[in-house]
GROMACS .gro file of C-alpha atoms in nm:
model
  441
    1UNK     CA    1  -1.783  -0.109  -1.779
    2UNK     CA    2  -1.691  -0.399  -1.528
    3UNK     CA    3  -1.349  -0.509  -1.447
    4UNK     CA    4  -1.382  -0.770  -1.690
    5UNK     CA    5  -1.420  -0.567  -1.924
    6UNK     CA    6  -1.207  -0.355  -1.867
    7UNK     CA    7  -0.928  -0.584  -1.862
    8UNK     CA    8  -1.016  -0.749  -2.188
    9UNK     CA    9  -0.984  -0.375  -2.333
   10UNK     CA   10  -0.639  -0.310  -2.191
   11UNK     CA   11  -0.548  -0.658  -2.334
   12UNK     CA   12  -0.630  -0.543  -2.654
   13UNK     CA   13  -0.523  -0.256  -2.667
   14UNK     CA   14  -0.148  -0.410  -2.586
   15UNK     CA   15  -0.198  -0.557  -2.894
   16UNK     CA   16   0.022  -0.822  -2.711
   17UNK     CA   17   0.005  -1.213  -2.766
   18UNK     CA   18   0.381  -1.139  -2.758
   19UNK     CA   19   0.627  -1.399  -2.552
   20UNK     CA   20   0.513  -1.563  -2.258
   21UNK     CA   21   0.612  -1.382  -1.924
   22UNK     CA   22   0.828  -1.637  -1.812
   23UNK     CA   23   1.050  -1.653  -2.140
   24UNK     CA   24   1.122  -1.290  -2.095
   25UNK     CA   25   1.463  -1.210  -1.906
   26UNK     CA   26   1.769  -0.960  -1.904
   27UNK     CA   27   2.053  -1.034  -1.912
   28UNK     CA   28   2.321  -0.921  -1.656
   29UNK     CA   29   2.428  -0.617  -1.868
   30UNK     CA   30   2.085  -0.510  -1.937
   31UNK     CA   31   1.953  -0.143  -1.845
   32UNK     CA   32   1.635  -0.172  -1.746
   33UNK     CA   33   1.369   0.113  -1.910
   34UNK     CA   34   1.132   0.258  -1.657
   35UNK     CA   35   0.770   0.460  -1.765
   36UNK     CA   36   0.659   0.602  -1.436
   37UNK     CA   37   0.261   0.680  -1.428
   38UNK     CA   38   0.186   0.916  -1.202
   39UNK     CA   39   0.427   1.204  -1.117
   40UNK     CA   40   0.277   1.396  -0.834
   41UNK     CA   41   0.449   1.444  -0.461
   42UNK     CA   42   0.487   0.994  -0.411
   43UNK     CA   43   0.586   0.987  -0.792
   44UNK     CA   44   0.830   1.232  -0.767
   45UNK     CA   45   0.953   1.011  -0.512
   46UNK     CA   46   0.965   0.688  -0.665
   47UNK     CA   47   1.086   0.813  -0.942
   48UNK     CA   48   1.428   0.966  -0.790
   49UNK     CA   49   1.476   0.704  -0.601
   50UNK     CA   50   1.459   0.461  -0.956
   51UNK     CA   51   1.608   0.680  -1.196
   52UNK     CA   52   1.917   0.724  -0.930
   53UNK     CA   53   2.038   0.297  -1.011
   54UNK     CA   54   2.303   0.326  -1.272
   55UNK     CA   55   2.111   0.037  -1.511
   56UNK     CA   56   1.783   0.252  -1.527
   57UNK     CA   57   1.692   0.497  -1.783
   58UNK     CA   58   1.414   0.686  -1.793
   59UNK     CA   59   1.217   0.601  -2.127
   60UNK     CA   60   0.860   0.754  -2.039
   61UNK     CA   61   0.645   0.985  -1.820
   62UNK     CA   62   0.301   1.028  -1.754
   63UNK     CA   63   0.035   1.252  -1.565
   64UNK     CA   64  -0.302   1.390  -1.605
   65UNK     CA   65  -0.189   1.728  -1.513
   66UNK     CA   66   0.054   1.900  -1.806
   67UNK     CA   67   0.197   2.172  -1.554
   68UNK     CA   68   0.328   1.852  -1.317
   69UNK     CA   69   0.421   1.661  -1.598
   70UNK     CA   70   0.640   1.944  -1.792
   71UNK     CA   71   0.863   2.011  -1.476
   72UNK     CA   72   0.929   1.635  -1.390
   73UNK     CA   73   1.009   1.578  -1.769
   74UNK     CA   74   1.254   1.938  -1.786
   75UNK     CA   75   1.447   1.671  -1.550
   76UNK     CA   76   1.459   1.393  -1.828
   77UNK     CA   77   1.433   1.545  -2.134
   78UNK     CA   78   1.510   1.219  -2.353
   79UNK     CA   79   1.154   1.016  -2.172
   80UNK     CA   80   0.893   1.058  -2.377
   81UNK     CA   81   0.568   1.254  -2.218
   82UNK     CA   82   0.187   1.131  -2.150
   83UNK     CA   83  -0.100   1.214  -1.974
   84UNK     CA   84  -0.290   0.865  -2.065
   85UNK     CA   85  -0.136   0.553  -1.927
   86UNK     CA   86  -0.288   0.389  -2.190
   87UNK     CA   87  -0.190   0.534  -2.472
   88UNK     CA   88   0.178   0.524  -2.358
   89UNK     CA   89   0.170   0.156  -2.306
   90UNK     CA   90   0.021   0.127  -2.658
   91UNK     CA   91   0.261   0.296  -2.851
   92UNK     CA   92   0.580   0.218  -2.629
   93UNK     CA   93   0.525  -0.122  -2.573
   94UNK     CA   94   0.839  -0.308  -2.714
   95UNK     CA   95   1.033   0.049  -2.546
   96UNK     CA   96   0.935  -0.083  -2.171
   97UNK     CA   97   1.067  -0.269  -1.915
   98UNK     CA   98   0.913  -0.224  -1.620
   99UNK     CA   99   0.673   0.010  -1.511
  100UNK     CA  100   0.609   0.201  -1.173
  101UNK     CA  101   0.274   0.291  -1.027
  102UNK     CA  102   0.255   0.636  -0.870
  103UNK     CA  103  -0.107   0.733  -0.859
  104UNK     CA  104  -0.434   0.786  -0.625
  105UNK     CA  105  -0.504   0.456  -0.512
  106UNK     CA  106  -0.812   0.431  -0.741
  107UNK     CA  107  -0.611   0.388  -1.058
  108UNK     CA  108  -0.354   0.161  -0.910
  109UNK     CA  109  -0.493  -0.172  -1.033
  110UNK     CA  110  -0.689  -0.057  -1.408
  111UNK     CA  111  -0.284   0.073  -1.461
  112UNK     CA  112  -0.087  -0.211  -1.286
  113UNK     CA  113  -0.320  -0.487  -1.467
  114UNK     CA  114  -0.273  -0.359  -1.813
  115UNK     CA  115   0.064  -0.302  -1.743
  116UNK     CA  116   0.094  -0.694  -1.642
  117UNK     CA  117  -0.154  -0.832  -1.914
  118UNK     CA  118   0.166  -0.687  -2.150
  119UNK     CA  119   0.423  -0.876  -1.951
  120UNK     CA  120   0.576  -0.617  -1.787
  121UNK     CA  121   0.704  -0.581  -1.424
  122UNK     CA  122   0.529  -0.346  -1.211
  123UNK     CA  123   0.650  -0.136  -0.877
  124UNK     CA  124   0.301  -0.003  -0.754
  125UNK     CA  125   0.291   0.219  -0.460
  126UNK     CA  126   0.123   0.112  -0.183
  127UNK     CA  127  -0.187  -0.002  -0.107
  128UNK     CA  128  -0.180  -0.191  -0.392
  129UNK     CA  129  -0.557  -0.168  -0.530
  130UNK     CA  130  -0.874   0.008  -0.388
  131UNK     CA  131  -1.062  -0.281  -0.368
  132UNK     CA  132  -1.048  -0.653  -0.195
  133UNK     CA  133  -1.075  -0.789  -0.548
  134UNK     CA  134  -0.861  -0.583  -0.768
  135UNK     CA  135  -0.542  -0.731  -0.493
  136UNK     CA  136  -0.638  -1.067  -0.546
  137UNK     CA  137  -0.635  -0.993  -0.935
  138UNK     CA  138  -0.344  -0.849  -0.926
  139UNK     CA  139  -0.196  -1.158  -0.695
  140UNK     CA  140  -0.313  -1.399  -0.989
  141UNK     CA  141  -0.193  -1.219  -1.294
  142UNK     CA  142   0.179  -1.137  -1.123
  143UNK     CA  143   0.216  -1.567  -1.060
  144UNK     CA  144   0.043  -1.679  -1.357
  145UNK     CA  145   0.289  -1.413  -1.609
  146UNK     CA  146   0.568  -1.501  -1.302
  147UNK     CA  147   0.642  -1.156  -1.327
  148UNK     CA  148   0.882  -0.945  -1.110
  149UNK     CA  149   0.698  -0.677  -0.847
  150UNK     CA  150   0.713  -0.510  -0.508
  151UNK     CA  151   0.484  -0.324  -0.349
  152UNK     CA  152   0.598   0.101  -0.236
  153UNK     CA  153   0.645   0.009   0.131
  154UNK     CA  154   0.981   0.139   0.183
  155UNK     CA  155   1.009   0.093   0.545
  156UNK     CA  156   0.976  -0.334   0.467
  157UNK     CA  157   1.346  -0.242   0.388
  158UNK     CA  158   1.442  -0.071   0.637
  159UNK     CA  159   1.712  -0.189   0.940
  160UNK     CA  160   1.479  -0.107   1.222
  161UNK     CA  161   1.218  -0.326   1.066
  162UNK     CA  162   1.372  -0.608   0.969
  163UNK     CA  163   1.564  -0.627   1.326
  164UNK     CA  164   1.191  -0.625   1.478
  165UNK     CA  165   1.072  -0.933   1.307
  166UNK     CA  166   1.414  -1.095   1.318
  167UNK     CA  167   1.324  -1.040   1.727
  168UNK     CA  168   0.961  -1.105   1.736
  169UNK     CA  169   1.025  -1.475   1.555
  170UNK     CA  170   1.306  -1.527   1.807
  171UNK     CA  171   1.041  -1.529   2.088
  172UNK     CA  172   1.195  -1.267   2.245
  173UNK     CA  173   0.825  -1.194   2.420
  174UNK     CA  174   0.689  -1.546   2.372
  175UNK     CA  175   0.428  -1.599   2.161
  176UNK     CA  176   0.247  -1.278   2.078
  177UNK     CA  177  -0.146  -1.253   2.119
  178UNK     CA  178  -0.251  -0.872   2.073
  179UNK     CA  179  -0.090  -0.617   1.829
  180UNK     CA  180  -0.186  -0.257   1.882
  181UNK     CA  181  -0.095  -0.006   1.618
  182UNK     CA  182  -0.170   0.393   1.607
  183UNK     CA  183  -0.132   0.692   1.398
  184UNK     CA  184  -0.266   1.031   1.431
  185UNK     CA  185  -0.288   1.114   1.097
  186UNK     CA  186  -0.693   1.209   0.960
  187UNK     CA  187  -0.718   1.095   0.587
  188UNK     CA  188  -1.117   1.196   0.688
  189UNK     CA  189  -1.399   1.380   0.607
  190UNK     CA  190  -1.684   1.415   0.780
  191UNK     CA  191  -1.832   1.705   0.612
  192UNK     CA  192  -2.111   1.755   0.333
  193UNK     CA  193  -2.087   1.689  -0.007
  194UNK     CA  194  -2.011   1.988  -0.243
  195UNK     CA  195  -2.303   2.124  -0.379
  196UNK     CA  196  -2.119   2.238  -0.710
  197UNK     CA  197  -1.804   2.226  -0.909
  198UNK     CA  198  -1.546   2.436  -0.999
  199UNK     CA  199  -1.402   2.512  -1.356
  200UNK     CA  200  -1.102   2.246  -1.384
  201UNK     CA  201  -0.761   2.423  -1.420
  202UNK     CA  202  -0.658   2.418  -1.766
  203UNK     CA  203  -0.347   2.183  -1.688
  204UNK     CA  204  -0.569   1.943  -1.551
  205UNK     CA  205  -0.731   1.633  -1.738
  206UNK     CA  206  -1.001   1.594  -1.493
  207UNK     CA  207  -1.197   1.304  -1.691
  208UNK     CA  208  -0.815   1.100  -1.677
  209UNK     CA  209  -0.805   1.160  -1.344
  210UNK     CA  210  -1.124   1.028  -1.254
  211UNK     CA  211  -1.038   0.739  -1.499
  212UNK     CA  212  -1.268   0.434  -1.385
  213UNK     CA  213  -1.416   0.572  -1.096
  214UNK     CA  214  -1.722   0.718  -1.074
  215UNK     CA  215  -1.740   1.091  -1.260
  216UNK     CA  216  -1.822   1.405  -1.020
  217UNK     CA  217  -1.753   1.767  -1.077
  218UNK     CA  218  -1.412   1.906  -1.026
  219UNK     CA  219  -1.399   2.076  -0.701
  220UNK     CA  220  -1.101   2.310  -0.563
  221UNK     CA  221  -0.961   2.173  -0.284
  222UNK     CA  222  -1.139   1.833  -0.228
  223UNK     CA  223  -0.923   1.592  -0.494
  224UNK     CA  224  -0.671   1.692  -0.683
  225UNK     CA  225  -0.364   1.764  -0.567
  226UNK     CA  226  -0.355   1.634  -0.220
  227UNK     CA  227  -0.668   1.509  -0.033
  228UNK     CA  228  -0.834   1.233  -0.235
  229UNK     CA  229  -0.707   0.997   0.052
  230UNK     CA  230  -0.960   1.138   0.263
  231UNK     CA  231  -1.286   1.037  -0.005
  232UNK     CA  232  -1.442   0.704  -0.074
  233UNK     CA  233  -1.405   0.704  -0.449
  234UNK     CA  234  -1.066   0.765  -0.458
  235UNK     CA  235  -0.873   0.646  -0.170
  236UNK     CA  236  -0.851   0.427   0.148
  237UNK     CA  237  -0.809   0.637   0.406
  238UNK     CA  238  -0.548   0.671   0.732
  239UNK     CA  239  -0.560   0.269   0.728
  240UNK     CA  240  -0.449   0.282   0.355
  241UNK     CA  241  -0.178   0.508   0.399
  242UNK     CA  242  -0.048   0.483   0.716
  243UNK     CA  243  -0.186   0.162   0.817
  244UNK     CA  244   0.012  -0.024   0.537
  245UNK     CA  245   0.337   0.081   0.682
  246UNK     CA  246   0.264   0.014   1.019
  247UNK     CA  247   0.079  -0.300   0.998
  248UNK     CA  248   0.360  -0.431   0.758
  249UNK     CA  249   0.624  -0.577   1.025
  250UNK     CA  250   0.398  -0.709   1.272
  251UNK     CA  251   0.190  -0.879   0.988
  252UNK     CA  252   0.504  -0.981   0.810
  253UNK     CA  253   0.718  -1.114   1.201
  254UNK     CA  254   0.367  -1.321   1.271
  255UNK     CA  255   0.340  -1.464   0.973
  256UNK     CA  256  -0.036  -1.366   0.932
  257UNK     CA  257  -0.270  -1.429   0.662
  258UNK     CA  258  -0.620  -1.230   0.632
  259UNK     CA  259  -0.825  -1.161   0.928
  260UNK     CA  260  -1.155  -1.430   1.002
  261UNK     CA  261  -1.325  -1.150   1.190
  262UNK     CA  262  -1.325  -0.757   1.139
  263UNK     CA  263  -1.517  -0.431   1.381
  264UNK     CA  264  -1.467  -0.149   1.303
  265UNK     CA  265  -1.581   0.181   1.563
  266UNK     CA  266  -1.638   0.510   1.405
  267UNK     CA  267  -1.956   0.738   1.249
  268UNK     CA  268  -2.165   0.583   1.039
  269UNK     CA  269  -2.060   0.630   0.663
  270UNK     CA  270  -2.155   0.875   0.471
  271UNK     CA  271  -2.104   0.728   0.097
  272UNK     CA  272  -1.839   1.023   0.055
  273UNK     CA  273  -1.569   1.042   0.285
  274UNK     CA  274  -1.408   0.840   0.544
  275UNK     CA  275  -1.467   0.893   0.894
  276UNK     CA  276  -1.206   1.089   1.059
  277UNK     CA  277  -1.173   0.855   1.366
  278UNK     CA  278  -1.139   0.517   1.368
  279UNK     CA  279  -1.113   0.160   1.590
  280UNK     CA  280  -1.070  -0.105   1.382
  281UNK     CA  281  -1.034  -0.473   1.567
  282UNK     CA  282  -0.913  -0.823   1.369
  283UNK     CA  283  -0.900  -1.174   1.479
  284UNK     CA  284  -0.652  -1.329   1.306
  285UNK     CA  285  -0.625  -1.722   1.353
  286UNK     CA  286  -0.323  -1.860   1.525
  287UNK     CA  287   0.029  -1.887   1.304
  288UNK     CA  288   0.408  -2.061   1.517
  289UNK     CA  289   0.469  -1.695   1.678
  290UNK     CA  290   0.090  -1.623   1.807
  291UNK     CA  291  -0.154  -1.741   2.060
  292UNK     CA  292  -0.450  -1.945   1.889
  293UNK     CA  293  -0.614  -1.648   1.854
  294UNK     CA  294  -0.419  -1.299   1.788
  295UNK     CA  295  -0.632  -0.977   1.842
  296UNK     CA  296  -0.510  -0.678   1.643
  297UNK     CA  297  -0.640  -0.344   1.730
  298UNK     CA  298  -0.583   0.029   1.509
  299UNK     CA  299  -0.624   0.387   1.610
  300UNK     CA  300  -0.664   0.624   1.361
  301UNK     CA  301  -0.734   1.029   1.420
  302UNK     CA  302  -0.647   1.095   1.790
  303UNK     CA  303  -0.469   0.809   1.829
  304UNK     CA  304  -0.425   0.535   2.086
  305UNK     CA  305  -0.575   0.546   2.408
  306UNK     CA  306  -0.258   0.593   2.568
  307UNK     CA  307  -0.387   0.523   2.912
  308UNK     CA  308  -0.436   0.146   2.813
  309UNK     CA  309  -0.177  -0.055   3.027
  310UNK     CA  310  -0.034  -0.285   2.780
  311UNK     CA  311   0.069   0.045   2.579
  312UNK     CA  312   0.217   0.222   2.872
  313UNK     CA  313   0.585   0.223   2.876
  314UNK     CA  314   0.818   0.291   3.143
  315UNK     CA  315   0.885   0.591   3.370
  316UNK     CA  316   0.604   0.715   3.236
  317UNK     CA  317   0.763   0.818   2.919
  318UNK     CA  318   0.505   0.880   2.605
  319UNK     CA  319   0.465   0.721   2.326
  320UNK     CA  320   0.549   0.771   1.952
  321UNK     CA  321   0.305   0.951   1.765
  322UNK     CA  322   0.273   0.610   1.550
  323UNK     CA  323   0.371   0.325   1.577
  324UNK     CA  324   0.305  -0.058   1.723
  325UNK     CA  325   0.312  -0.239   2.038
  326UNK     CA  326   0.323  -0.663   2.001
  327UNK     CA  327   0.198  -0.775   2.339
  328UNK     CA  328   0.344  -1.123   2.400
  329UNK     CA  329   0.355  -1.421   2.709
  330UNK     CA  330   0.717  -1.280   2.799
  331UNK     CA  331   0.661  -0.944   2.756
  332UNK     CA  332   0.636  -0.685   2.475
  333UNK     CA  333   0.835  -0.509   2.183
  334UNK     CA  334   0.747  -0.161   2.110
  335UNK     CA  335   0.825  -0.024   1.726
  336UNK     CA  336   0.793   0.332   1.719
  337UNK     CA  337   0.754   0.437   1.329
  338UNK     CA  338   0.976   0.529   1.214
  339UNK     CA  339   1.377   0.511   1.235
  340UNK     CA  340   1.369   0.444   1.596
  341UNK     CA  341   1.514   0.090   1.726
  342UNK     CA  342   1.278  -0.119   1.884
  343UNK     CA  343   1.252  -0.137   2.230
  344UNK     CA  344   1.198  -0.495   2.461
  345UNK     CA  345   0.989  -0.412   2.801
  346UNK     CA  346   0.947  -0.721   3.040
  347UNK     CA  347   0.777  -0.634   3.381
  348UNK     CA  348   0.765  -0.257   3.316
  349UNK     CA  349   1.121  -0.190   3.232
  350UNK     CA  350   1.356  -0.173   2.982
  351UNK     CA  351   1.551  -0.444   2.893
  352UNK     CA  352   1.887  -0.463   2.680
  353UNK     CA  353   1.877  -0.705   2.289
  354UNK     CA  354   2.124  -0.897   2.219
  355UNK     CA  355   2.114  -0.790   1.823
  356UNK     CA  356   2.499  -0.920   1.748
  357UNK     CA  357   2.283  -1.305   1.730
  358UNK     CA  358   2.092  -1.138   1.425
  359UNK     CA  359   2.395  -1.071   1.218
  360UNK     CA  360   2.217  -0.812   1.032
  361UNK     CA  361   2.458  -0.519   0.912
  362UNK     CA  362   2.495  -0.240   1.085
  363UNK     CA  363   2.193   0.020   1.026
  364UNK     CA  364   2.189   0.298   0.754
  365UNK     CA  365   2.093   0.622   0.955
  366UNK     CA  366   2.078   0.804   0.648
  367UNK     CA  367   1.628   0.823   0.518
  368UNK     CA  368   1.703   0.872   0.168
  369UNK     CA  369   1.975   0.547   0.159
  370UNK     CA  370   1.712   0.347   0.387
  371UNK     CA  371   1.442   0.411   0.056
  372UNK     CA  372   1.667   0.350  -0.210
  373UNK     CA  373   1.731  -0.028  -0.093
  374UNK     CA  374   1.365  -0.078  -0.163
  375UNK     CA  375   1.335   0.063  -0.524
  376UNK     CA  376   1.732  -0.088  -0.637
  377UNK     CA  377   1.564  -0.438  -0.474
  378UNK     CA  378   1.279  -0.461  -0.727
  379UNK     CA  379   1.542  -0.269  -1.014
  380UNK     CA  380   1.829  -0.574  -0.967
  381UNK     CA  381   1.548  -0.828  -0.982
  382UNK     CA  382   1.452  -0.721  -1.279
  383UNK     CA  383   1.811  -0.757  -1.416
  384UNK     CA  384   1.787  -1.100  -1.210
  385UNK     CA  385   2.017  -1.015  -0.961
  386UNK     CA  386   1.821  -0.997  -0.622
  387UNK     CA  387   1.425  -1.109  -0.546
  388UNK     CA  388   1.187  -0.868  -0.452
  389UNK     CA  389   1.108  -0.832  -0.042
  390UNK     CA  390   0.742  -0.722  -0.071
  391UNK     CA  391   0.596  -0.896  -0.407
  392UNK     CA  392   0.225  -0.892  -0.494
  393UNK     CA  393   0.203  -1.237  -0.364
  394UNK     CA  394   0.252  -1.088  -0.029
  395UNK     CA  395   0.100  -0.722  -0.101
  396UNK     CA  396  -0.182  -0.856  -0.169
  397UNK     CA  397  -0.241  -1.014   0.128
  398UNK     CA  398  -0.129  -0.718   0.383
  399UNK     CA  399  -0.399  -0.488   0.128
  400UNK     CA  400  -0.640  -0.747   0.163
  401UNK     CA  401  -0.664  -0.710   0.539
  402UNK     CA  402  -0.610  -0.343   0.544
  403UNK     CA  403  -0.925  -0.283   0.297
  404UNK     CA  404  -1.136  -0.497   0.520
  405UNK     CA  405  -1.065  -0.301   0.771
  406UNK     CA  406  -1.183  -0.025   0.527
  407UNK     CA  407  -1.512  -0.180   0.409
  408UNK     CA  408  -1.595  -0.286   0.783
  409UNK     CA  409  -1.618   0.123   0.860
  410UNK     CA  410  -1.916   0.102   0.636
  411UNK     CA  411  -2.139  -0.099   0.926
  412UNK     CA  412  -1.996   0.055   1.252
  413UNK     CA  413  -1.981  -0.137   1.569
  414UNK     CA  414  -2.089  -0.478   1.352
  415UNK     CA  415  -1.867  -0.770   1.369
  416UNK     CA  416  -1.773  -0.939   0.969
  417UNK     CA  417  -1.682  -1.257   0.897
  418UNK     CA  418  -1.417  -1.298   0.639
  419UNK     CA  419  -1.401  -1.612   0.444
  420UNK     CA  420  -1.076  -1.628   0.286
  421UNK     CA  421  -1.134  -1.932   0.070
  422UNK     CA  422  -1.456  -1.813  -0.096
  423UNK     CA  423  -1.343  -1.397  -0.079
  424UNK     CA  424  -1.626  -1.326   0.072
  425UNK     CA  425  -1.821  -1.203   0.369
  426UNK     CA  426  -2.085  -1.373   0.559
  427UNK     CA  427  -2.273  -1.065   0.626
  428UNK     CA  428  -2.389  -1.028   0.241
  429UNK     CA  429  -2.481  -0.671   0.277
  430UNK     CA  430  -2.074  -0.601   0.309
  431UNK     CA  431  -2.005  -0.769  -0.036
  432UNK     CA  432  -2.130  -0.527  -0.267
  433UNK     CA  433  -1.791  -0.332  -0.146
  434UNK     CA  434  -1.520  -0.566  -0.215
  435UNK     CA  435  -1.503  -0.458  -0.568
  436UNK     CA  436  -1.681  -0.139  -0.807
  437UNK     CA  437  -1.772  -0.099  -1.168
  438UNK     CA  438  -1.507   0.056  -1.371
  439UNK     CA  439  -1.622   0.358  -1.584
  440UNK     CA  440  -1.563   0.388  -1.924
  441UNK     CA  441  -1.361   0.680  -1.971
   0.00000   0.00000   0.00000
């Protein structure tokens, strides 16, 4: 079943030609109902971090695996339980406000568009789809319905962040014409393909989980819980998970749009997991804070060559396990990730921010009051109180470069060309990627 399909399935089964999207407010008193697909360790997650805002309650829960699902819902015994997203937006339709997107990447768009098709606002962690043309899908349905969503990046919200691009768009290092980001986190796998399957824990839906992806035999240990980051049918490797978050200030400070050119250096693909090491290079084209041209460069795996001089810092100090380096005509900023102030060097040394001229408050040291801001954002604009920081019109965009980044690891050492009017390569072979067929399931 294509995504066509698909979508003209979940349409149906909303059984919605309800009000239009942009008829549909609350008003100021209004608690807002959550359903929260999804409940494993990032669920969990979002879900505290919701439920905690004193207009939300809890209406419904869902997740493939019962065992997961009956200790989440112990927490909330009045939501109602599910372990098909569908079915739960179905019957609870007219019971939902908003719904939150917790899954494996591969689900988060077949979930997040039927969600939308029934007018409701969506929170879907991050990155936002598993495919080039599920974001820009996504993008279209959120402005057409004008609904109200944000994207799980939780450090977009965060002081340190925000006081970066407050400082890059200053000039404070002129303008800016090579990012270099890191992170030694492996969501790879270089080994074989299992041979055979395991029996699938009784607790476990395994046909669910799979849900449009392509169907393989359960196997201990190489999906569910945990490590479907690492495969190709499932997930979107380091520069999916970790990328998103670290990409997300530089992209947002520079103003960037997608990339026109994309290399990525690593082992040549294997059709089942990512490689564990990767280079990946963009050319962006030139925005008011960057050269004509700005280079972008991400380590994954071992990280950065740290012996590269425009990442060494001074006294010989080392750097952050992850984080970013914008490399500018004045000089450069260096954002460690995460929780760590950003630091200015100019001519090898340290040198002291003025960050009174910024009049941003005064930073929340506290990680679990940094998140919160993030999930109460897209909460009061629901109620209409506040507008959402990292919206699909934007998440879309960031996912969009991060996944070509992806689909480039699939021709090693070859240089794509990115049209961004036409979404599509020039290199036709690289095509076939930017979207999959959905399986009926």
């Amino acid at each position: 079943m294509n995504k066509r399909e698909f979508l003209k399935n979940a349409a149906a089964l909303s059984s919605l030609a309800m009000i239009p999207a942009e008829s549909w407010a609350f008003s100021a008193d209004k608690r807002l109902r959550t359903a929260h697909i999804g409940l494993g360790g990032m669920g969990q997650a979002d879900l505290a971090s919701i439920s905690i805002h004193s207009n939300v309650d809890v209406v419904a829960l869902c997740d493939v695996d019962s065992t997961v699902l009956a200790e989440v819902s112990s927490k909330f015994p009045n939501a109602k339980t599910y372990k098909d997203y569908r079915v739960m937006l179905k019957e609870m339709s007219k019971d939902i406000d908003a719904v939150i997107v917790s899954t494996p990447d591969h689900t988060h768009a077949p979930a997040s568009m039927m969600a939308m098709e029934m007018n409701k606002p969506v929170y879907c962690q991050k990155p936002l789809t598993h495919y080039v043309k599920e974001a820009r899908a996504m993008d279209k349905i959120a402005k057409d319905k004008k609904l109200v969503t944000q994207m799980g990046i939780q450090v977009h919200s965060f002081y340190d962040y925000k006081l970066a691009t407050l400082l890059i768009q200053s000039g404070i290092v002129g303008k800016v014409h090579t990012v270099r980001a890191w992170s030694p986190k492996n969501w790879g796998y270089n080994g074989p393909v299992p041979e055979t399957g395991d029996p699938v824990p009784a607790s476990l839906d395994w046909n669910l989980w799979q849900g449009t992806s392509a169907e393989r035999p359960y196997k201990d240990g190489f999906y569910h819980p945990g490590n479907w980051r690492k495969l190709v049918d499932y997930g979107c490797a380091t520069l999916g998970d970790m990328g998103v978050h670290i990409f997300d200030t530089p992209y947002n400070a520079l103003q960037l749009d997608v990339p026109r050119t994309i290399t990525t250096n690593c082992r040549k693909p294997n059709g089942f997991g990512y490689p564990e090491k990767n280079m990946v290079t963009y050319e962006f084209p030139g925005t008011k804070y960057t050269a004509d041209t700005l280079k972008w460069v991400w380590y994954d795996g071992v990280g950065a060559d740290k012996q590269r001089e425009d990442l060494m810092l001074p006294d010989g100090a080392d750097l952050h396990d992850q984080g970013a380096m914008f490399i500018g005509e004045k000089g450069r900023l260096y954002l460690p990730h995460f929780q760590v102030m950003p630091k200015l060097i100019v001519d090898g040394s340290y040198k002291d921010i003025d960050i009174a001229q910024f009049k941003l408050s005064e930073p929340v040291r506290e990680y679990s009051s940094e998140v919160h801001k993030h999930y109460h954002e897209f909460v009061d604009a629901c109620l209409g109180k506040a507008t959402c920081s990292a919206p699909f019109s934007y998440a879309s965009r960031l996912t969009e470069t991060i996944l070509l980044g992806v689909i480039a690891g699939r021709f090693p050492n070859k240089t794509l060309h990115w049209d961004a009017k036409k979404a599509q390569f020039a290199e036709e072979d690289a095509n076939q990627y930017l979207g999959g067929m959905y399986r009926k399931f």
